[in-house]
Amino acid sequence: MKTQYIILSLIIFCNLSLQAQQVTIPIETQNSAVVLQTDNNKRLKIVYTGKSLKNSADYAGTEKVFLLNSQGAASNNNAFTVAGIDNNFTEPAIAVVHVDGNNSLDLLYKSHNITATADGAILTTITLKDPVYPFFVDLLYKTWKEEDIIEQWTSIYHEEKGEVILNKYASANLYLYNKDYYLTSYNGSWAREMQPVETHLRQGMHTIESRLGTRENLLTSPNFMLSLDGKATETTGTVMMGQIAWNGNFSLQFETDVYKNLHVVAGINPYQSVYHLKPNIPFETPRFVYTVSFEGVGKGSRNMQNWMRNHTLIDGKGDRLTLLNNWEATYFDFDQEELVALFKGANELGVDMFLLDDGWFANKYPRDHDRAGLGDWEPNHKKLPDGIPYLVKEAGKQGVKFGIWIEPEMINPRSELYEKHLDWVLRQDNRPEIYFRSQLVLDLTNPEVQDFVFGIVDNLFTENPELAFIKWDCNAPIFNGHSKYLEKKNVPQSHLYVEYTRGLEKVLKRVRQKYPKVPMMLCSGGGGRTDFSLFRFFTEFWPSDNTDPLERVFIQWNSSYYYPAMTMCNHVTNWSNKPLKYKVDVASMGKLGFDIKVNELSEADLAFCKNAVANYNQFKHTVWHGDIYRLMNPYDNDFASLMFVNDAKTEAVVFNYLTNWRYVAETTIRPIKLQGLDPSKKYKITEINLYENQREFIDPTVIYSGDFLMKVGINPMINLSRTSVVLKIQAI
């Protein structure tokens, strides 16, 4: 009996000793948690993902409730999966070749620290080390408590005597203890951006990736939406939403394992990007940004948008400029007096700015079409004999600001720059050049090219201090991937894709250091660039060259899951035959612009546009800074309805659009239940943007309670004669 007591005591003592050595690290936001914990061998595991617990001490016990004992799957929940050891059968987050040629890796917990950052977040840094080699990986988690956002990335470094080859180097590795996963990703092409595809994930691998080098989300977006435990709706269910914030080749891998748990690996796409890492120089990966909502997709959207406005987006709490653009009015065919005549139209509309688009530059090879001139950034003497300063001055006389289009990363073979600096172009000497939209890409790995691209912006502002806006375009992917600069520096060509993106960021940092306030639009043949990393430098983006308002309802709807309305540039154009009111109403659901010849508008059309701009100026801050609620999904219904509500819940704007133009479309059958209002407040509803003598169906004298509007709703009376309806809601 005494021997049994001694043995039992030893077992208890050993268990207590092991527990004492165990390290538990919760990564928490206000509502969600990812919990990391060491095992008996100092391997760091992901032991819990889900709702945050009230008592942090309870996280230590979460590992015990999951039984992960399937043969060959003991490493599935490793915090950072590795290649090269036998007990890992899942997709690795990192794969290396050491200086001695060994391609194995093991990562054990070494230490961690938690600090508060100057911008109001909590940063957790966990250091892992190989027990055999002086090779380290820091796992970094930056949490934004109020917004329920986690940014996750890695820093990889070593102290070996030579270069370690990185074959794969992910930003994030996650392990989710849910089941029945539905992944929404976004595919498309030019003018068909952000087309959603839902995939029911079964056991195996599903990958979202880009290999274009630049314009990285022309065909595939870095955004994703992952419903956990079955399909989420706008207001119910558990959903993870986010993106890999990298303006280059990316990869998102979703692997459902034998337990029906989900393993996620996200980061730079290792496609042709083997990286040779020198000792004591950390390789920092891009941020993987995500939120988890337990209240449906709508809450996830509001998390992402609030985080962007508060912490990432340039001037996220400020204003945006409404504008008149000349592109669809003139294309390449204009002169300076024709442009000056358009300034008057901007003044008549009441917009803030005139934007001069493509075609204003180059002389030896004039930019009269898209096949020549890119790279030669001097004003065309024939079109603009008095240069850009004259236009800025004339715009000012009309009371409007002046902005300009550039595409500084690209070059046409028919250009003086190509003739003088062929070594600045990404191209293969011994192969035919491959063009995309008659363009090649400049080599931004080269510091001289970085200086040149920065100089394009700097020269414009030096000559024109009152310049108010830059539209930065990027239309060509990298088809001719070879860098003369890397070749001369004896740097492997497999560094090209990574160093190009880093080179672009260096240029943009210089621009923002010298010109911190100027608004800049991301444009890339439409929505080809929308990753969060670039919104540190840009105030807005162009979602698509497709300005058909019906198509824009869907494109802007899908973009709204991830981006605030103030970032989305929406223009009224002549693209389609939809009513002018429909076009203006759709464009008002973001940052409003016009791309028309104002002097060709009828008297009634001009009066409507001027009134719509005046209305927009009254409600734009609610759209730009308010919470979004998507009420009726156009993919499931014959019309779309969404609303924006200000923080005080005293004002809201509801946009309603017909999307099925058949007579049998179901639109006016039942009311729409609103969201986000204060149930105890009283509200009046006014229909705005009425065209000429259009009848108002909403009685502005009726007072509603917020409770009524959210439980019973309001019928906007959408039909073939009222194809778009904008409602302004104000608290009494």
mmCIF file of C-alpha atoms in Angstrom, residues 418-604:
data_model
loop_
_atom_site.group_PDB
_atom_site.id
_atom_site.type_symbol
_atom_site.label_atom_id
_atom_site.label_comp_id
_atom_site.label_asym_id
_atom_site.label_seq_id
_atom_site.Cartn_x
_atom_site.Cartn_y
_atom_site.Cartn_z
ATOM 1 C CA TYR A 418 13.135 52.652 -73.420
ATOM 2 C CA GLU A 419 15.749 53.901 -75.884
ATOM 3 C CA LYS A 420 17.946 55.460 -73.192
ATOM 4 C CA HIS A 421 17.558 52.976 -70.329
ATOM 5 C CA LEU A 422 16.860 49.510 -71.660
ATOM 6 C CA ASP A 423 18.628 48.167 -68.574
ATOM 7 C CA TRP A 424 15.808 49.653 -66.434
ATOM 8 C CA VAL A 425 13.227 47.358 -68.024
ATOM 9 C CA LEU A 426 12.235 43.898 -66.802
ATOM 10 C CA ARG A 427 12.892 41.816 -69.905
ATOM 11 C CA GLN A 428 14.684 38.704 -71.156
ATOM 12 C CA ASP A 429 17.551 39.570 -73.494
ATOM 13 C CA ASN A 430 17.408 36.340 -75.458
ATOM 14 C CA ARG A 431 13.632 36.022 -75.776
ATOM 15 C CA PRO A 432 10.897 38.034 -77.535
ATOM 16 C CA GLU A 433 9.343 40.735 -75.383
ATOM 17 C CA ILE A 434 5.822 39.944 -74.208
ATOM 18 C CA TYR A 435 3.535 42.946 -73.837
ATOM 19 C CA PHE A 436 0.386 43.474 -71.825
ATOM 20 C CA ARG A 437 -1.540 46.497 -73.090
ATOM 21 C CA SER A 438 1.592 47.390 -75.102
ATOM 22 C CA GLN A 439 3.584 47.767 -71.876
ATOM 23 C CA LEU A 440 6.538 46.410 -69.991
ATOM 24 C CA VAL A 441 7.375 46.873 -66.309
ATOM 25 C CA LEU A 442 10.220 48.988 -64.953
ATOM 26 C CA ASP A 443 12.699 47.290 -62.607
ATOM 27 C CA LEU A 444 11.870 48.632 -59.153
ATOM 28 C CA THR A 445 14.508 46.434 -57.560
ATOM 29 C CA ASN A 446 16.931 49.034 -58.956
ATOM 30 C CA PRO A 447 17.482 52.103 -56.699
ATOM 31 C CA GLU A 448 18.002 54.272 -59.804
ATOM 32 C CA VAL A 449 14.553 53.295 -61.071
ATOM 33 C CA GLN A 450 13.107 53.957 -57.624
ATOM 34 C CA ASP A 451 14.606 57.462 -57.804
ATOM 35 C CA PHE A 452 13.117 57.928 -61.279
ATOM 36 C CA VAL A 453 9.616 56.865 -60.196
ATOM 37 C CA PHE A 454 9.740 59.032 -57.088
ATOM 38 C CA GLY A 455 10.961 61.895 -59.286
ATOM 39 C CA ILE A 456 7.855 61.690 -61.478
ATOM 40 C CA VAL A 457 5.694 62.531 -58.472
ATOM 41 C CA ASP A 458 8.175 64.929 -56.923
ATOM 42 C CA ASN A 459 8.639 66.929 -60.126
ATOM 43 C CA LEU A 460 4.901 67.331 -60.565
ATOM 44 C CA PHE A 461 4.520 68.737 -57.058
ATOM 45 C CA THR A 462 7.666 70.862 -57.292
ATOM 46 C CA GLU A 463 6.363 72.512 -60.453
ATOM 47 C CA ASN A 464 2.748 72.562 -59.221
ATOM 48 C CA PRO A 465 2.585 73.042 -55.432
ATOM 49 C CA GLU A 466 -1.212 73.355 -55.606
ATOM 50 C CA LEU A 467 -1.642 69.971 -57.297
ATOM 51 C CA ALA A 468 -4.389 68.293 -55.269
ATOM 52 C CA PHE A 469 -4.604 64.639 -56.312
ATOM 53 C CA ILE A 470 -2.696 61.749 -57.919
ATOM 54 C CA LYS A 471 -4.304 58.837 -59.739
ATOM 55 C CA TRP A 472 -1.613 56.107 -59.773
ATOM 56 C CA ASP A 473 -2.258 53.447 -62.392
ATOM 57 C CA CYS A 474 -0.592 50.054 -63.019
ATOM 58 C CA ASN A 475 -1.765 47.997 -65.969
ATOM 59 C CA ALA A 476 0.823 45.318 -66.777
ATOM 60 C CA PRO A 477 1.802 42.161 -64.893
ATOM 61 C CA ILE A 478 5.398 40.942 -65.030
ATOM 62 C CA PHE A 479 5.711 38.735 -68.112
ATOM 63 C CA ASN A 480 9.437 39.261 -68.759
ATOM 64 C CA GLY A 481 10.797 38.495 -65.323
ATOM 65 C CA HIS A 482 14.484 39.262 -65.447
ATOM 66 C CA SER A 483 16.333 42.091 -63.694
ATOM 67 C CA LYS A 484 19.597 43.475 -65.082
ATOM 68 C CA TYR A 485 20.179 45.149 -61.727
ATOM 69 C CA LEU A 486 19.934 41.893 -59.758
ATOM 70 C CA GLU A 487 22.132 40.250 -62.363
ATOM 71 C CA LYS A 488 24.872 42.876 -61.921
ATOM 72 C CA LYS A 489 24.637 42.589 -58.132
ATOM 73 C CA ASN A 490 24.878 38.774 -58.286
ATOM 74 C CA VAL A 491 21.530 38.511 -56.564
ATOM 75 C CA PRO A 492 19.459 35.463 -57.592
ATOM 76 C CA GLN A 493 16.662 36.248 -60.046
ATOM 77 C CA SER A 494 14.328 34.368 -57.707
ATOM 78 C CA HIS A 495 14.411 37.493 -55.502
ATOM 79 C CA LEU A 496 12.742 39.575 -58.228
ATOM 80 C CA TYR A 497 9.094 39.320 -57.212
ATOM 81 C CA VAL A 498 9.823 40.043 -53.550
ATOM 82 C CA GLU A 499 12.275 42.872 -54.188
ATOM 83 C CA TYR A 500 10.028 44.521 -56.774
ATOM 84 C CA THR A 501 7.266 44.858 -54.193
ATOM 85 C CA ARG A 502 9.713 46.100 -51.580
ATOM 86 C CA GLY A 503 11.050 48.616 -54.113
ATOM 87 C CA LEU A 504 7.576 49.980 -54.755
ATOM 88 C CA GLU A 505 7.003 50.370 -51.020
ATOM 89 C CA LYS A 506 10.284 52.282 -50.701
ATOM 90 C CA VAL A 507 9.107 54.731 -53.366
ATOM 91 C CA LEU A 508 5.705 55.174 -51.748
ATOM 92 C CA LYS A 509 7.270 55.760 -48.333
ATOM 93 C CA ARG A 510 9.373 58.546 -49.835
ATOM 94 C CA VAL A 511 6.299 60.077 -51.462
ATOM 95 C CA ARG A 512 4.395 60.032 -48.183
ATOM 96 C CA GLN A 513 7.306 61.395 -46.172
ATOM 97 C CA LYS A 514 7.466 64.448 -48.439
ATOM 98 C CA TYR A 515 3.752 64.726 -49.294
ATOM 99 C CA PRO A 516 1.892 63.203 -46.343
ATOM 100 C CA LYS A 517 -1.528 64.723 -46.989
ATOM 101 C CA VAL A 518 -2.158 64.624 -50.744
ATOM 102 C CA PRO A 519 -4.973 62.219 -51.746
ATOM 103 C CA MET A 520 -3.888 59.389 -54.044
ATOM 104 C CA MET A 521 -6.023 56.819 -55.854
ATOM 105 C CA LEU A 522 -4.963 53.227 -56.450
ATOM 106 C CA CYS A 523 -5.843 52.221 -59.996
ATOM 107 C CA SER A 524 -4.782 49.082 -61.797
ATOM 108 C CA GLY A 525 -6.898 48.615 -64.895
ATOM 109 C CA GLY A 526 -9.748 48.659 -62.425
ATOM 110 C CA GLY A 527 -9.555 46.866 -59.094
ATOM 111 C CA GLY A 528 -6.220 45.177 -59.657
ATOM 112 C CA ARG A 529 -4.657 46.543 -56.463
ATOM 113 C CA THR A 530 -6.602 46.588 -53.227
ATOM 114 C CA ASP A 531 -4.377 45.038 -50.561
ATOM 115 C CA PHE A 532 -4.343 46.690 -47.134
ATOM 116 C CA SER A 533 -0.580 47.293 -47.247
ATOM 117 C CA LEU A 534 -1.023 49.935 -49.956
ATOM 118 C CA PHE A 535 -3.669 51.868 -48.032
ATOM 119 C CA ARG A 536 -0.839 53.113 -45.826
ATOM 120 C CA PHE A 537 -0.013 55.261 -48.870
ATOM 121 C CA PHE A 538 -3.308 55.686 -50.761
ATOM 122 C CA THR A 539 -6.613 57.216 -49.758
ATOM 123 C CA GLU A 540 -8.882 55.347 -52.176
ATOM 124 C CA PHE A 541 -9.070 52.891 -55.073
ATOM 125 C CA TRP A 542 -10.778 52.410 -58.414
ATOM 126 C CA PRO A 543 -12.871 49.213 -58.106
ATOM 127 C CA SER A 544 -13.353 48.597 -61.832
ATOM 128 C CA ASP A 545 -13.173 50.182 -65.267
ATOM 129 C CA ASN A 546 -16.674 48.777 -65.648
ATOM 130 C CA THR A 547 -18.858 51.760 -64.760
ATOM 131 C CA ASP A 548 -22.144 50.239 -65.864
ATOM 132 C CA PRO A 549 -24.170 51.050 -62.729
ATOM 133 C CA LEU A 550 -25.916 47.672 -62.634
ATOM 134 C CA GLU A 551 -22.573 45.870 -62.694
ATOM 135 C CA ARG A 552 -21.221 48.346 -60.159
ATOM 136 C CA VAL A 553 -23.996 47.436 -57.704
ATOM 137 C CA PHE A 554 -22.486 43.941 -57.535
ATOM 138 C CA ILE A 555 -18.813 44.957 -57.688
ATOM 139 C CA GLN A 556 -19.266 47.587 -54.961
ATOM 140 C CA TRP A 557 -21.397 45.182 -52.910
ATOM 141 C CA ASN A 558 -18.603 42.600 -52.818
ATOM 142 C CA SER A 559 -15.931 45.229 -52.177
ATOM 143 C CA SER A 560 -17.972 46.538 -49.248
ATOM 144 C CA TYR A 561 -17.252 43.388 -47.257
ATOM 145 C CA TYR A 562 -13.643 44.553 -46.836
ATOM 146 C CA TYR A 563 -13.312 48.273 -47.629
ATOM 147 C CA PRO A 564 -15.024 51.409 -46.304
ATOM 148 C CA ALA A 565 -17.200 53.257 -48.801
ATOM 149 C CA MET A 566 -14.881 56.263 -48.610
ATOM 150 C CA THR A 567 -12.168 54.213 -50.348
ATOM 151 C CA MET A 568 -14.312 53.278 -53.371
ATOM 152 C CA CYS A 569 -14.204 55.712 -56.321
ATOM 153 C CA ASN A 570 -17.478 55.544 -58.244
ATOM 154 C CA HIS A 571 -18.029 57.577 -61.408
ATOM 155 C CA VAL A 572 -21.110 58.521 -63.387
ATOM 156 C CA THR A 573 -20.346 57.748 -67.051
ATOM 157 C CA ASN A 574 -22.012 57.008 -70.386
ATOM 158 C CA TRP A 575 -21.063 53.329 -70.157
ATOM 159 C CA SER A 576 -24.675 52.048 -70.120
ATOM 160 C CA ASN A 577 -28.224 53.011 -71.053
ATOM 161 C CA LYS A 578 -29.469 52.970 -67.451
ATOM 162 C CA PRO A 579 -31.198 56.164 -66.255
ATOM 163 C CA LEU A 580 -28.972 59.024 -65.121
ATOM 164 C CA LYS A 581 -30.593 58.893 -61.688
ATOM 165 C CA TYR A 582 -29.670 55.211 -61.341
ATOM 166 C CA LYS A 583 -26.062 56.003 -62.283
ATOM 167 C CA VAL A 584 -25.780 58.886 -59.825
ATOM 168 C CA ASP A 585 -27.429 56.966 -56.995
ATOM 169 C CA VAL A 586 -25.051 54.012 -57.428
ATOM 170 C CA ALA A 587 -22.015 56.297 -57.623
ATOM 171 C CA SER A 588 -23.142 58.097 -54.447
ATOM 172 C CA MET A 589 -22.624 54.861 -52.510
ATOM 173 C CA GLY A 590 -18.945 55.697 -52.001
ATOM 174 C CA LYS A 591 -16.701 58.508 -53.297
ATOM 175 C CA LEU A 592 -18.690 60.293 -55.981
ATOM 176 C CA GLY A 593 -17.219 61.328 -59.329
ATOM 177 C CA PHE A 594 -18.364 62.158 -62.860
ATOM 178 C CA ASP A 595 -16.840 61.178 -66.190
ATOM 179 C CA ILE A 596 -19.093 63.066 -68.624
ATOM 180 C CA LYS A 597 -19.275 66.181 -70.772
ATOM 181 C CA VAL A 598 -21.307 68.470 -68.576
ATOM 182 C CA ASN A 599 -22.051 70.891 -71.431
ATOM 183 C CA GLU A 600 -23.852 68.095 -73.280
ATOM 184 C CA LEU A 601 -26.288 67.404 -70.437
ATOM 185 C CA SER A 602 -29.891 68.456 -70.901
ATOM 186 C CA GLU A 603 -31.202 71.186 -68.665
ATOM 187 C CA ALA A 604 -33.121 68.627 -66.590
#
